Amino acid sequence: MLGSLRLSLVHYHQAPISHRSFISVFRHTRSFTASAHVSNDIDEPPKAKPKATTPLRRSASASLPIRETRTPTRGDIQTVFTLTTAERYLLSRFRLHPNLPPRAQTLNESLWIPKWGKPGKEGEVFIFSNGSFVCWGLKEEDARLFAAEVIDLVPGVKVAPLADAETEELEFVVDPIENTRLQGDLIILGQTVPPSSTRTSFKNLSPMVLPEETLLARYAYSQALSRSTALSALEVSLDEYLTSMAQLPHSLMKTGKPGMGRVQLIKKLGELMKFRQGLNLNRENFSDVPDFYWAEPELERHFNSMTDALDVKERTASVNDKITYAAEAQSVLRQLLTESSTHSMELVIIALIAVEVVIAIIRDGPELWEMLVGDEDEKHQKDNLAHN
């Protein structure tokens, strides 16, 4: 089985195949490797698959040496599941939660819950203000249960909830003799460099499920994952927006009109401005490295490794390019709006002039007629007198 698996992955590197084909090979790989660490109970339901695929899966083969090798110090492979359910979370609202987990506390820019879940199957959760939360050691059904029992019970915590949540699923393993790193699509939690700044050292931490020494590494990976899924939500919304504008060129070509009303055009302009603001101007944007990592090169390395593996910078540039194209289309709409307004104003002015002329004729017409007729009669009289 492993031989055929390696053959499939070697074939991927040697011959170009479609992204979907490799994803199917990768999912098969993950199903097999996961089965090496769980019981062989045939009645166990299949593992839930992530809703979305990401560029990180292209490097899945790099994690095979770790997955295939068991050592006495290496734990079971577990799940890191990320879920984005809104454009933003108001983290300050969580204090209104009727039954917030008692160990929850603020950890830098997140709300950290060190233990959550059923006894014996607990994991930890990082909640970020970009509308995402990251679950370590919890599966998809647990993450969705957390959303229902914790996130959804906080009044007003969601800003612009998503119709369909964006997800990302990776895996991690704890091995104290390995260095903490991202290898392929597998996060390895092991030895870490102590924080170089006292500001990043946390005291009086609550008991947690995973090793305390890798807490900040998990936070760095979680923040990068949360950004990726938040960006996925923005990509989906932008694609829907571009689809809604796809008929504009055809309508202009065939009828010379945009095919939508003035109010609808203005709404589209506002929607595009909102996309660009969310991508580049918000405090939690997708381009800048958070200030927290400036004094911590090791944590910045963890953050950047996950960000680079997920192609966040490239995807951000691609979204900006799409927004630029949409902005060019919107400039055409603005010109159409201006020309339409100018044309309408001209028609109104012409109509006002016409009404003024009609009113003047009605008001001063008899007097003008009398003046014209009176002048003609006076002229005839003078002519008759001259002949006589």
mmCIF file of C-alpha atoms in Angstrom:
data_model
loop_
_atom_site.group_PDB
_atom_site.id
_atom_site.type_symbol
_atom_site.label_atom_id
_atom_site.label_comp_id
_atom_site.label_asym_id
_atom_site.label_seq_id
_atom_site.Cartn_x
_atom_site.Cartn_y
_atom_site.Cartn_z
ATOM 1 C CA MET A 1 0.000 0.000 0.000
ATOM 2 C CA LEU A 2 2.764 2.461 0.953
ATOM 3 C CA GLY A 3 4.622 1.554 -2.216
ATOM 4 C CA SER A 4 1.677 2.447 -4.417
ATOM 5 C CA LEU A 5 1.218 5.622 -2.401
ATOM 6 C CA ARG A 6 4.801 6.726 -2.962
ATOM 7 C CA LEU A 7 4.405 5.885 -6.637
ATOM 8 C CA SER A 8 1.400 8.146 -6.890
ATOM 9 C CA LEU A 9 3.245 11.028 -5.274
ATOM 10 C CA VAL A 10 6.344 10.487 -7.414
ATOM 11 C CA HIS A 11 4.133 10.519 -10.483
ATOM 12 C CA TYR A 12 2.749 13.873 -9.300
ATOM 13 C CA HIS A 13 6.255 15.370 -9.310
ATOM 14 C CA GLN A 14 7.213 13.830 -12.654
ATOM 15 C CA ALA A 15 4.154 14.518 -14.748
ATOM 16 C CA PRO A 16 1.755 17.496 -14.625
ATOM 17 C CA ILE A 17 -1.700 16.614 -13.398
ATOM 18 C CA SER A 18 -4.710 18.677 -12.489
ATOM 19 C CA HIS A 19 -5.084 20.240 -9.056
ATOM 20 C CA ARG A 20 -8.242 18.225 -8.438
ATOM 21 C CA SER A 21 -6.477 14.967 -9.295
ATOM 22 C CA PHE A 22 -3.719 15.644 -6.800
ATOM 23 C CA ILE A 23 -6.239 16.596 -4.165
ATOM 24 C CA SER A 24 -7.874 13.191 -4.560
ATOM 25 C CA VAL A 25 -4.446 11.503 -4.168
ATOM 26 C CA PHE A 26 -3.714 13.664 -1.143
ATOM 27 C CA ARG A 27 -7.025 12.835 0.512
ATOM 28 C CA HIS A 28 -6.369 9.167 -0.085
ATOM 29 C CA THR A 29 -2.917 9.623 1.501
ATOM 30 C CA ARG A 30 -4.359 11.338 4.538
ATOM 31 C CA SER A 31 -7.015 8.695 4.993
ATOM 32 C CA PHE A 32 -4.386 5.953 4.945
ATOM 33 C CA THR A 33 -1.895 7.686 7.259
ATOM 34 C CA ALA A 34 -4.634 8.601 9.698
ATOM 35 C CA SER A 35 -5.697 4.968 9.838
ATOM 36 C CA ALA A 36 -2.220 4.011 11.056
ATOM 37 C CA HIS A 37 -2.848 5.907 14.289
ATOM 38 C CA VAL A 38 -6.442 4.952 15.103
ATOM 39 C CA SER A 39 -8.205 1.733 15.867
ATOM 40 C CA ASN A 40 -9.356 -0.559 13.100
ATOM 41 C CA ASP A 41 -12.991 -0.395 14.113
ATOM 42 C CA ILE A 42 -14.867 -0.888 10.853
ATOM 43 C CA ASP A 43 -17.967 0.808 12.246
ATOM 44 C CA GLU A 44 -16.179 4.119 12.809
ATOM 45 C CA PRO A 45 -17.569 6.786 10.438
ATOM 46 C CA PRO A 46 -15.168 8.224 7.859
ATOM 47 C CA LYS A 47 -13.267 11.335 8.812
ATOM 48 C CA ALA A 48 -14.945 14.552 7.743
ATOM 49 C CA LYS A 49 -13.115 16.190 4.896
ATOM 50 C CA PRO A 50 -12.309 19.902 4.803
ATOM 51 C CA LYS A 51 -14.732 21.993 2.853
ATOM 52 C CA ALA A 52 -12.030 23.931 1.036
ATOM 53 C CA THR A 53 -8.702 23.055 -0.493
ATOM 54 C CA THR A 54 -5.635 25.245 -0.139
ATOM 55 C CA PRO A 55 -2.214 25.626 -1.802
ATOM 56 C CA LEU A 56 -0.590 23.999 1.242
ATOM 57 C CA ARG A 57 -1.710 20.595 0.000
ATOM 58 C CA ARG A 58 0.743 20.796 -2.883
ATOM 59 C CA SER A 59 3.539 20.107 -0.388
ATOM 60 C CA ALA A 60 1.769 17.205 1.324
ATOM 61 C CA SER A 61 4.474 14.723 0.321
ATOM 62 C CA ALA A 62 7.042 16.493 2.518
ATOM 63 C CA SER A 63 5.228 15.292 5.641
ATOM 64 C CA LEU A 64 5.264 11.611 4.682
ATOM 65 C CA PRO A 65 8.559 10.785 6.484
ATOM 66 C CA ILE A 66 7.043 11.986 9.761
ATOM 67 C CA ARG A 67 3.696 10.314 9.138
ATOM 68 C CA GLU A 68 5.208 6.956 8.233
ATOM 69 C CA THR A 69 7.679 6.783 11.123
ATOM 70 C CA ARG A 70 6.632 6.086 14.705
ATOM 71 C CA THR A 71 8.983 6.897 17.575
ATOM 72 C CA PRO A 72 8.535 6.447 21.333
ATOM 73 C CA THR A 73 8.355 10.216 21.861
ATOM 74 C CA ARG A 74 5.972 10.994 19.041
ATOM 75 C CA GLY A 75 2.268 11.326 19.816
ATOM 76 C CA ASP A 76 -0.744 10.657 17.649
ATOM 77 C CA ILE A 77 -1.480 12.847 14.660
ATOM 78 C CA GLN A 78 -4.306 15.228 15.545
ATOM 79 C CA THR A 79 -6.400 17.806 13.729
ATOM 80 C CA VAL A 80 -6.079 21.575 13.490
ATOM 81 C CA PHE A 81 -9.421 22.851 12.240
ATOM 82 C CA THR A 82 -10.094 26.480 11.308
ATOM 83 C CA LEU A 83 -13.567 27.912 10.828
ATOM 84 C CA THR A 84 -14.528 31.405 9.619
ATOM 85 C CA THR A 85 -18.164 32.329 10.242
ATOM 86 C CA ALA A 86 -18.213 36.144 9.953
ATOM 87 C CA GLU A 87 -16.273 39.073 8.553
ATOM 88 C CA ARG A 88 -15.348 40.124 12.083
ATOM 89 C CA TYR A 89 -15.816 39.156 15.719
ATOM 90 C CA LEU A 90 -16.170 41.733 18.457
ATOM 91 C CA LEU A 91 -14.055 39.972 21.060
ATOM 92 C CA SER A 92 -15.123 42.395 23.789
ATOM 93 C CA ARG A 93 -18.658 40.983 23.535
ATOM 94 C CA PHE A 94 -17.549 37.586 24.842
ATOM 95 C CA ARG A 95 -17.781 38.894 28.400
ATOM 96 C CA LEU A 96 -21.563 38.837 27.841
ATOM 97 C CA HIS A 97 -21.499 35.096 27.203
ATOM 98 C CA PRO A 98 -23.872 33.319 29.603
ATOM 99 C CA ASN A 99 -21.597 30.285 29.959
ATOM 100 C CA LEU A 100 -18.113 31.182 28.722
ATOM 101 C CA PRO A 101 -15.538 28.451 29.474
ATOM 102 C CA PRO A 102 -14.021 29.383 32.862
ATOM 103 C CA ARG A 103 -10.370 29.189 31.700
ATOM 104 C CA ALA A 104 -10.826 31.570 28.762
ATOM 105 C CA GLN A 105 -8.397 34.474 28.733
ATOM 106 C CA THR A 106 -6.966 37.061 26.364
ATOM 107 C CA LEU A 107 -3.744 36.033 24.618
ATOM 108 C CA ASN A 108 -2.345 38.938 22.627
ATOM 109 C CA GLU A 109 -4.884 39.531 19.803
ATOM 110 C CA SER A 110 -6.975 36.441 20.497
ATOM 111 C CA LEU A 111 -9.308 34.951 23.046
ATOM 112 C CA TRP A 112 -7.642 31.722 24.145
ATOM 113 C CA ILE A 113 -9.585 28.789 25.572
ATOM 114 C CA PRO A 114 -6.989 26.253 26.820
ATOM 115 C CA LYS A 115 -9.483 23.414 27.335
ATOM 116 C CA TRP A 116 -12.769 22.752 25.620
ATOM 117 C CA GLY A 117 -14.601 19.598 24.639
ATOM 118 C CA LYS A 118 -15.737 16.317 26.078
ATOM 119 C CA PRO A 119 -13.677 14.873 28.950
ATOM 120 C CA GLY A 120 -10.791 12.879 27.536
ATOM 121 C CA LYS A 121 -11.213 14.477 24.087
ATOM 122 C CA GLU A 122 -10.449 18.072 24.920
ATOM 123 C CA GLY A 123 -8.669 20.557 22.702
ATOM 124 C CA GLU A 124 -7.835 24.236 22.739
ATOM 125 C CA VAL A 125 -9.304 27.132 20.762
ATOM 126 C CA PHE A 126 -7.960 30.512 19.588
ATOM 127 C CA ILE A 127 -10.628 33.070 18.597
ATOM 128 C CA PHE A 128 -9.505 36.004 16.424
ATOM 129 C CA SER A 129 -11.189 39.290 15.569
ATOM 130 C CA ASN A 130 -11.120 38.524 11.815
ATOM 131 C CA GLY A 131 -14.140 36.240 12.204
ATOM 132 C CA SER A 132 -12.142 32.997 12.550
ATOM 133 C CA PHE A 133 -11.317 30.543 15.291
ATOM 134 C CA VAL A 134 -8.740 27.752 15.264
ATOM 135 C CA CYS A 135 -9.247 24.457 17.109
ATOM 136 C CA TRP A 136 -6.285 22.261 18.098
ATOM 137 C CA GLY A 137 -7.058 18.628 18.819
ATOM 138 C CA LEU A 138 -10.721 18.989 17.803
ATOM 139 C CA LYS A 139 -12.399 17.621 14.694
ATOM 140 C CA GLU A 140 -14.800 19.418 12.365
ATOM 141 C CA GLU A 141 -17.918 18.330 14.229
ATOM 142 C CA ASP A 142 -16.374 19.583 17.474
ATOM 143 C CA ALA A 143 -15.486 22.920 15.885
ATOM 144 C CA ARG A 144 -19.021 23.391 14.592
ATOM 145 C CA LEU A 145 -20.363 22.444 18.008
ATOM 146 C CA PHE A 146 -18.080 25.080 19.536
ATOM 147 C CA ALA A 147 -19.479 27.646 17.099
ATOM 148 C CA ALA A 148 -23.031 26.732 18.110
ATOM 149 C CA GLU A 149 -22.439 26.568 21.877
ATOM 150 C CA VAL A 150 -19.968 29.431 22.301
ATOM 151 C CA ILE A 151 -19.814 31.811 19.318
ATOM 152 C CA ASP A 152 -23.509 31.871 18.437
ATOM 153 C CA LEU A 153 -24.616 32.438 22.038
ATOM 154 C CA VAL A 154 -22.816 35.787 22.309
ATOM 155 C CA PRO A 155 -25.190 38.617 21.351
ATOM 156 C CA GLY A 156 -23.762 40.911 18.685
ATOM 157 C CA VAL A 157 -20.363 39.206 18.479
ATOM 158 C CA LYS A 158 -20.623 38.560 14.716
ATOM 159 C CA VAL A 159 -20.227 41.395 12.240
ATOM 160 C CA ALA A 160 -21.605 40.451 8.798
ATOM 161 C CA PRO A 161 -22.091 36.689 9.340
ATOM 162 C CA LEU A 162 -21.224 34.481 6.373
ATOM 163 C CA ALA A 163 -23.890 32.440 4.642
ATOM 164 C CA ASP A 164 -21.442 29.528 4.320
ATOM 165 C CA ALA A 165 -18.551 29.146 6.751
ATOM 166 C CA GLU A 166 -15.048 28.832 5.315
ATOM 167 C CA THR A 167 -12.935 25.959 6.665
ATOM 168 C CA GLU A 168 -9.369 24.711 6.641
ATOM 169 C CA GLU A 169 -8.121 21.421 8.052
ATOM 170 C CA LEU A 170 -4.505 20.527 8.789
ATOM 171 C CA GLU A 171 -2.833 18.126 11.205
ATOM 172 C CA PHE A 172 -0.198 18.335 13.914
ATOM 173 C CA VAL A 173 1.860 15.992 16.049
ATOM 174 C CA VAL A 174 3.667 16.498 19.370
ATOM 175 C CA ASP A 175 7.263 15.255 19.533
ATOM 176 C CA PRO A 176 9.501 16.734 22.275
ATOM 177 C CA ILE A 177 12.765 15.763 20.549
ATOM 178 C CA GLU A 178 11.904 17.436 17.229
ATOM 179 C CA ASN A 179 12.131 21.144 16.473
ATOM 180 C CA THR A 180 8.864 23.004 16.184
ATOM 181 C CA ARG A 181 8.214 23.595 12.495
ATOM 182 C CA LEU A 182 5.847 23.207 9.589
ATOM 183 C CA GLN A 183 6.836 20.239 7.412
ATOM 184 C CA GLY A 184 4.703 19.849 4.338
ATOM 185 C CA ASP A 185 1.119 19.975 5.555
ATOM 186 C CA LEU A 186 2.021 18.749 9.073
ATOM 187 C CA ILE A 187 2.757 20.985 12.065
ATOM 188 C CA ILE A 188 5.335 19.489 14.431
ATOM 189 C CA LEU A 189 5.224 20.763 18.020
ATOM 190 C CA GLY A 190 8.505 20.100 19.785
ATOM 191 C CA GLN A 191 11.430 22.125 21.015
ATOM 192 C CA THR A 192 11.119 25.906 20.852
ATOM 193 C CA VAL A 193 13.296 28.920 21.522
ATOM 194 C CA PRO A 194 12.196 30.829 24.662
ATOM 195 C CA PRO A 195 10.706 34.289 24.017
ATOM 196 C CA SER A 196 13.413 36.918 23.666
ATOM 197 C CA SER A 197 11.212 39.662 25.086
ATOM 198 C CA THR A 198 9.605 39.761 28.519
ATOM 199 C CA ARG A 199 6.523 41.304 26.923
ATOM 200 C CA THR A 200 5.770 38.033 25.163
ATOM 201 C CA SER A 201 6.116 35.950 28.318
ATOM 202 C CA PHE A 202 2.829 35.047 29.942
ATOM 203 C CA LYS A 203 2.451 34.189 33.598
ATOM 204 C CA ASN A 204 -0.306 32.464 35.550
ATOM 205 C CA LEU A 205 -1.503 30.521 32.543
ATOM 206 C CA SER A 206 -4.408 28.139 32.971
ATOM 207 C CA PRO A 207 -3.815 24.372 32.674
ATOM 208 C CA MET A 208 -3.847 23.405 29.022
ATOM 209 C CA VAL A 209 -4.175 20.284 26.916
ATOM 210 C CA LEU A 210 -1.029 20.800 24.835
ATOM 211 C CA PRO A 211 2.549 21.584 26.001
ATOM 212 C CA GLU A 212 2.945 25.050 27.471
ATOM 213 C CA GLU A 213 6.334 25.615 25.800
ATOM 214 C CA THR A 214 4.727 25.539 22.329
ATOM 215 C CA LEU A 215 1.811 27.819 23.228
ATOM 216 C CA LEU A 216 3.157 30.872 21.375
ATOM 217 C CA ALA A 217 4.107 28.730 18.378
ATOM 218 C CA ARG A 218 0.536 27.439 18.253
ATOM 219 C CA TYR A 219 -0.697 31.009 18.498
ATOM 220 C CA ALA A 220 1.516 32.071 15.556
ATOM 221 C CA TYR A 221 0.354 29.187 13.378
ATOM 222 C CA SER A 222 -3.248 29.853 14.398
ATOM 223 C CA GLN A 223 -3.088 33.503 13.459
ATOM 224 C CA ALA A 224 -1.727 32.637 10.022
ATOM 225 C CA LEU A 225 -4.438 30.000 9.534
ATOM 226 C CA SER A 226 -7.145 32.430 10.608
ATOM 227 C CA ARG A 227 -5.928 34.950 8.055
ATOM 228 C CA SER A 228 -5.992 32.353 5.306
ATOM 229 C CA THR A 229 -9.587 31.296 5.934
ATOM 230 C CA ALA A 230 -10.688 34.921 6.348
ATOM 231 C CA LEU A 231 -9.049 35.632 2.988
ATOM 232 C CA SER A 232 -10.896 32.633 1.518
ATOM 233 C CA ALA A 233 -14.181 34.170 2.645
ATOM 234 C CA LEU A 234 -13.222 37.443 0.957
ATOM 235 C CA GLU A 235 -12.233 35.590 -2.221
ATOM 236 C CA VAL A 236 -15.603 33.838 -2.355
ATOM 237 C CA SER A 237 -17.491 37.113 -1.811
ATOM 238 C CA LEU A 238 -15.423 38.873 -4.485
ATOM 239 C CA ASP A 239 -16.019 36.066 -6.983
ATOM 240 C CA GLU A 240 -19.758 36.348 -6.350
ATOM 241 C CA TYR A 241 -19.533 40.096 -6.870
ATOM 242 C CA LEU A 242 -17.627 39.701 -10.146
ATOM 243 C CA THR A 243 -20.188 37.146 -11.287
ATOM 244 C CA SER A 244 -22.975 39.641 -10.608
ATOM 245 C CA MET A 245 -21.117 42.175 -12.784
ATOM 246 C CA ALA A 246 -20.276 39.718 -15.568
ATOM 247 C CA GLN A 247 -23.194 40.816 -17.775
ATOM 248 C CA LEU A 248 -22.180 44.479 -17.729
ATOM 249 C CA PRO A 249 -19.868 44.345 -20.806
ATOM 250 C CA HIS A 250 -22.437 42.339 -22.798
ATOM 251 C CA SER A 251 -25.219 44.739 -21.847
ATOM 252 C CA LEU A 252 -23.134 47.764 -22.831
ATOM 253 C CA MET A 253 -22.163 46.111 -26.112
ATOM 254 C CA LYS A 254 -25.729 45.171 -27.094
ATOM 255 C CA THR A 255 -27.870 47.979 -25.689
ATOM 256 C CA GLY A 256 -25.461 50.756 -24.734
ATOM 257 C CA LYS A 257 -26.909 50.657 -21.223
ATOM 258 C CA PRO A 258 -25.558 49.002 -18.058
ATOM 259 C CA GLY A 259 -28.716 46.987 -17.504
ATOM 260 C CA MET A 260 -29.210 48.126 -13.914
ATOM 261 C CA GLY A 261 -30.676 51.137 -12.179
ATOM 262 C CA ARG A 262 -28.848 54.073 -10.672
ATOM 263 C CA VAL A 263 -29.383 52.935 -7.080
ATOM 264 C CA GLN A 264 -28.134 49.446 -7.900
ATOM 265 C CA LEU A 265 -25.027 50.864 -9.579
ATOM 266 C CA ILE A 266 -24.239 52.983 -6.523
ATOM 267 C CA LYS A 267 -24.644 49.926 -4.289
ATOM 268 C CA LYS A 268 -22.146 48.052 -6.460
ATOM 269 C CA LEU A 269 -19.676 50.919 -6.071
ATOM 270 C CA GLY A 270 -20.057 50.781 -2.293
ATOM 271 C CA GLU A 271 -19.624 47.012 -2.289
ATOM 272 C CA LEU A 272 -16.342 47.289 -4.185
ATOM 273 C CA MET A 273 -15.035 49.950 -1.790
ATOM 274 C CA LYS A 274 -15.880 47.613 1.083
ATOM 275 C CA PHE A 275 -13.799 44.807 -0.493
ATOM 276 C CA ARG A 276 -10.731 47.007 -0.859
ATOM 277 C CA GLN A 277 -11.106 48.360 2.659
ATOM 278 C CA GLY A 278 -11.406 44.867 4.108
ATOM 279 C CA LEU A 279 -8.357 43.675 2.205
ATOM 280 C CA ASN A 280 -5.923 46.519 2.805
ATOM 281 C CA LEU A 281 -7.111 49.063 5.357
ATOM 282 C CA ASN A 282 -8.466 47.116 8.313
ATOM 283 C CA ARG A 283 -6.240 46.611 11.356
ATOM 284 C CA GLU A 284 -6.330 42.845 10.721
ATOM 285 C CA ASN A 285 -5.250 42.969 7.074
ATOM 286 C CA PHE A 286 -3.540 40.286 5.027
ATOM 287 C CA SER A 287 -0.293 42.008 4.046
ATOM 288 C CA ASP A 288 1.471 43.137 7.203
ATOM 289 C CA VAL A 289 3.220 41.007 9.808
ATOM 290 C CA PRO A 290 1.619 41.714 13.211
ATOM 291 C CA ASP A 291 3.649 43.926 15.532
ATOM 292 C CA PHE A 292 3.691 41.119 18.091
ATOM 293 C CA TYR A 293 6.341 39.252 16.079
ATOM 294 C CA TRP A 294 8.771 42.127 15.556
ATOM 295 C CA ALA A 295 10.675 41.318 18.734
ATOM 296 C CA GLU A 296 10.296 37.544 18.320
ATOM 297 C CA PRO A 297 12.113 36.265 15.208
ATOM 298 C CA GLU A 298 11.329 32.623 16.043
ATOM 299 C CA LEU A 299 7.595 33.262 16.276
ATOM 300 C CA GLU A 300 7.741 35.401 13.155
ATOM 301 C CA ARG A 301 9.378 32.482 11.365
ATOM 302 C CA HIS A 302 6.482 30.192 12.396
ATOM 303 C CA PHE A 303 3.944 32.794 11.281
ATOM 304 C CA ASN A 304 5.653 33.429 7.952
ATOM 305 C CA SER A 305 6.165 29.727 7.220
ATOM 306 C CA MET A 306 2.439 29.091 7.463
ATOM 307 C CA THR A 307 1.592 32.300 5.593
ATOM 308 C CA ASP A 308 3.974 31.398 2.762
ATOM 309 C CA ALA A 309 2.747 27.797 2.611
ATOM 310 C CA LEU A 310 -0.822 29.028 2.255
ATOM 311 C CA ASP A 311 0.196 31.554 -0.444
ATOM 312 C CA VAL A 312 -1.498 34.349 1.484
ATOM 313 C CA LYS A 313 0.618 37.106 -0.113
ATOM 314 C CA GLU A 314 0.088 35.776 -3.638
ATOM 315 C CA ARG A 315 -3.644 35.346 -3.036
ATOM 316 C CA THR A 316 -3.841 38.871 -1.615
ATOM 317 C CA ALA A 317 -2.124 40.234 -4.726
ATOM 318 C CA SER A 318 -4.535 38.243 -6.905
ATOM 319 C CA VAL A 319 -7.538 39.637 -5.039
ATOM 320 C CA ASN A 320 -6.121 43.153 -5.444
ATOM 321 C CA ASP A 321 -5.760 42.545 -9.185
ATOM 322 C CA LYS A 322 -9.389 41.433 -9.379
ATOM 323 C CA ILE A 323 -10.449 44.498 -7.422
ATOM 324 C CA THR A 324 -8.429 46.688 -9.797
ATOM 325 C CA TYR A 325 -10.236 45.147 -12.755
ATOM 326 C CA ALA A 326 -13.558 45.664 -11.006
ATOM 327 C CA ALA A 327 -12.561 49.266 -10.254
ATOM 328 C CA GLU A 328 -11.960 49.844 -13.971
ATOM 329 C CA ALA A 329 -15.427 48.512 -14.658
ATOM 330 C CA GLN A 330 -16.762 50.730 -11.914
ATOM 331 C CA SER A 331 -15.106 53.768 -13.500
ATOM 332 C CA VAL A 332 -17.181 53.014 -16.595
ATOM 333 C CA LEU A 333 -20.246 52.866 -14.368
ATOM 334 C CA ARG A 334 -19.356 56.205 -12.805
ATOM 335 C CA GLN A 335 -19.022 57.770 -16.258
ATOM 336 C CA LEU A 336 -22.364 56.296 -17.220
ATOM 337 C CA LEU A 337 -23.907 57.715 -14.071
ATOM 338 C CA THR A 338 -22.392 61.135 -14.770
ATOM 339 C CA GLU A 339 -23.497 61.135 -18.404
ATOM 340 C CA SER A 340 -26.941 59.920 -17.402
ATOM 341 C CA SER A 341 -27.231 62.663 -14.792
ATOM 342 C CA THR A 342 -26.008 65.308 -17.269
ATOM 343 C CA HIS A 343 -28.396 64.111 -19.954
ATOM 344 C CA SER A 344 -31.281 64.086 -17.501
ATOM 345 C CA MET A 345 -30.403 67.591 -16.351
ATOM 346 C CA GLU A 346 -30.313 68.813 -19.935
ATOM 347 C CA LEU A 347 -33.755 67.353 -20.562
ATOM 348 C CA VAL A 348 -35.075 69.018 -17.423
ATOM 349 C CA ILE A 349 -33.644 72.386 -18.502
ATOM 350 C CA ILE A 350 -35.197 72.029 -21.963
ATOM 351 C CA ALA A 351 -38.522 71.081 -20.394
ATOM 352 C CA LEU A 352 -38.371 74.103 -18.062
ATOM 353 C CA ILE A 353 -37.623 76.420 -20.965
ATOM 354 C CA ALA A 354 -40.537 74.950 -22.912
ATOM 355 C CA VAL A 355 -42.868 75.392 -19.958
ATOM 356 C CA GLU A 356 -41.674 78.979 -19.511
ATOM 357 C CA VAL A 357 -42.372 79.695 -23.183
ATOM 358 C CA VAL A 358 -45.875 78.210 -22.936
ATOM 359 C CA ILE A 359 -46.652 80.210 -19.808
ATOM 360 C CA ALA A 360 -45.387 83.400 -21.438
ATOM 361 C CA ILE A 361 -47.562 82.779 -24.491
ATOM 362 C CA ILE A 362 -50.613 82.121 -22.351
ATOM 363 C CA ARG A 363 -49.966 85.134 -20.130
ATOM 364 C CA ASP A 364 -48.798 87.721 -22.674
ATOM 365 C CA GLY A 365 -50.226 86.271 -25.898
ATOM 366 C CA PRO A 366 -53.402 88.417 -26.133
ATOM 367 C CA GLU A 367 -51.480 91.615 -25.460
ATOM 368 C CA LEU A 368 -48.868 90.739 -28.088
ATOM 369 C CA TRP A 369 -51.585 89.856 -30.574
ATOM 370 C CA GLU A 370 -53.346 93.132 -29.889
ATOM 371 C CA MET A 371 -50.121 95.002 -30.420
ATOM 372 C CA LEU A 372 -49.493 93.233 -33.719
ATOM 373 C CA VAL A 373 -53.066 93.656 -34.995
ATOM 374 C CA GLY A 374 -53.233 97.278 -33.800
ATOM 375 C CA ASP A 375 -50.064 98.165 -35.650
ATOM 376 C CA GLU A 376 -51.397 96.652 -38.881
ATOM 377 C CA ASP A 377 -54.708 98.609 -38.613
ATOM 378 C CA GLU A 378 -52.885 101.860 -37.948
ATOM 379 C CA LYS A 379 -50.677 101.288 -40.975
ATOM 380 C CA HIS A 380 -53.708 100.642 -43.244
ATOM 381 C CA GLN A 381 -55.337 103.860 -42.036
ATOM 382 C CA LYS A 382 -52.233 105.894 -42.804
ATOM 383 C CA ASP A 383 -52.019 104.338 -46.272
ATOM 384 C CA ASN A 384 -55.666 105.225 -47.020
ATOM 385 C CA LEU A 385 -55.147 108.815 -45.875
ATOM 386 C CA ALA A 386 -52.122 109.154 -48.072
ATOM 387 C CA HIS A 387 -54.058 107.988 -51.193
ATOM 388 C CA ASN A 388 -56.929 110.382 -50.510
#
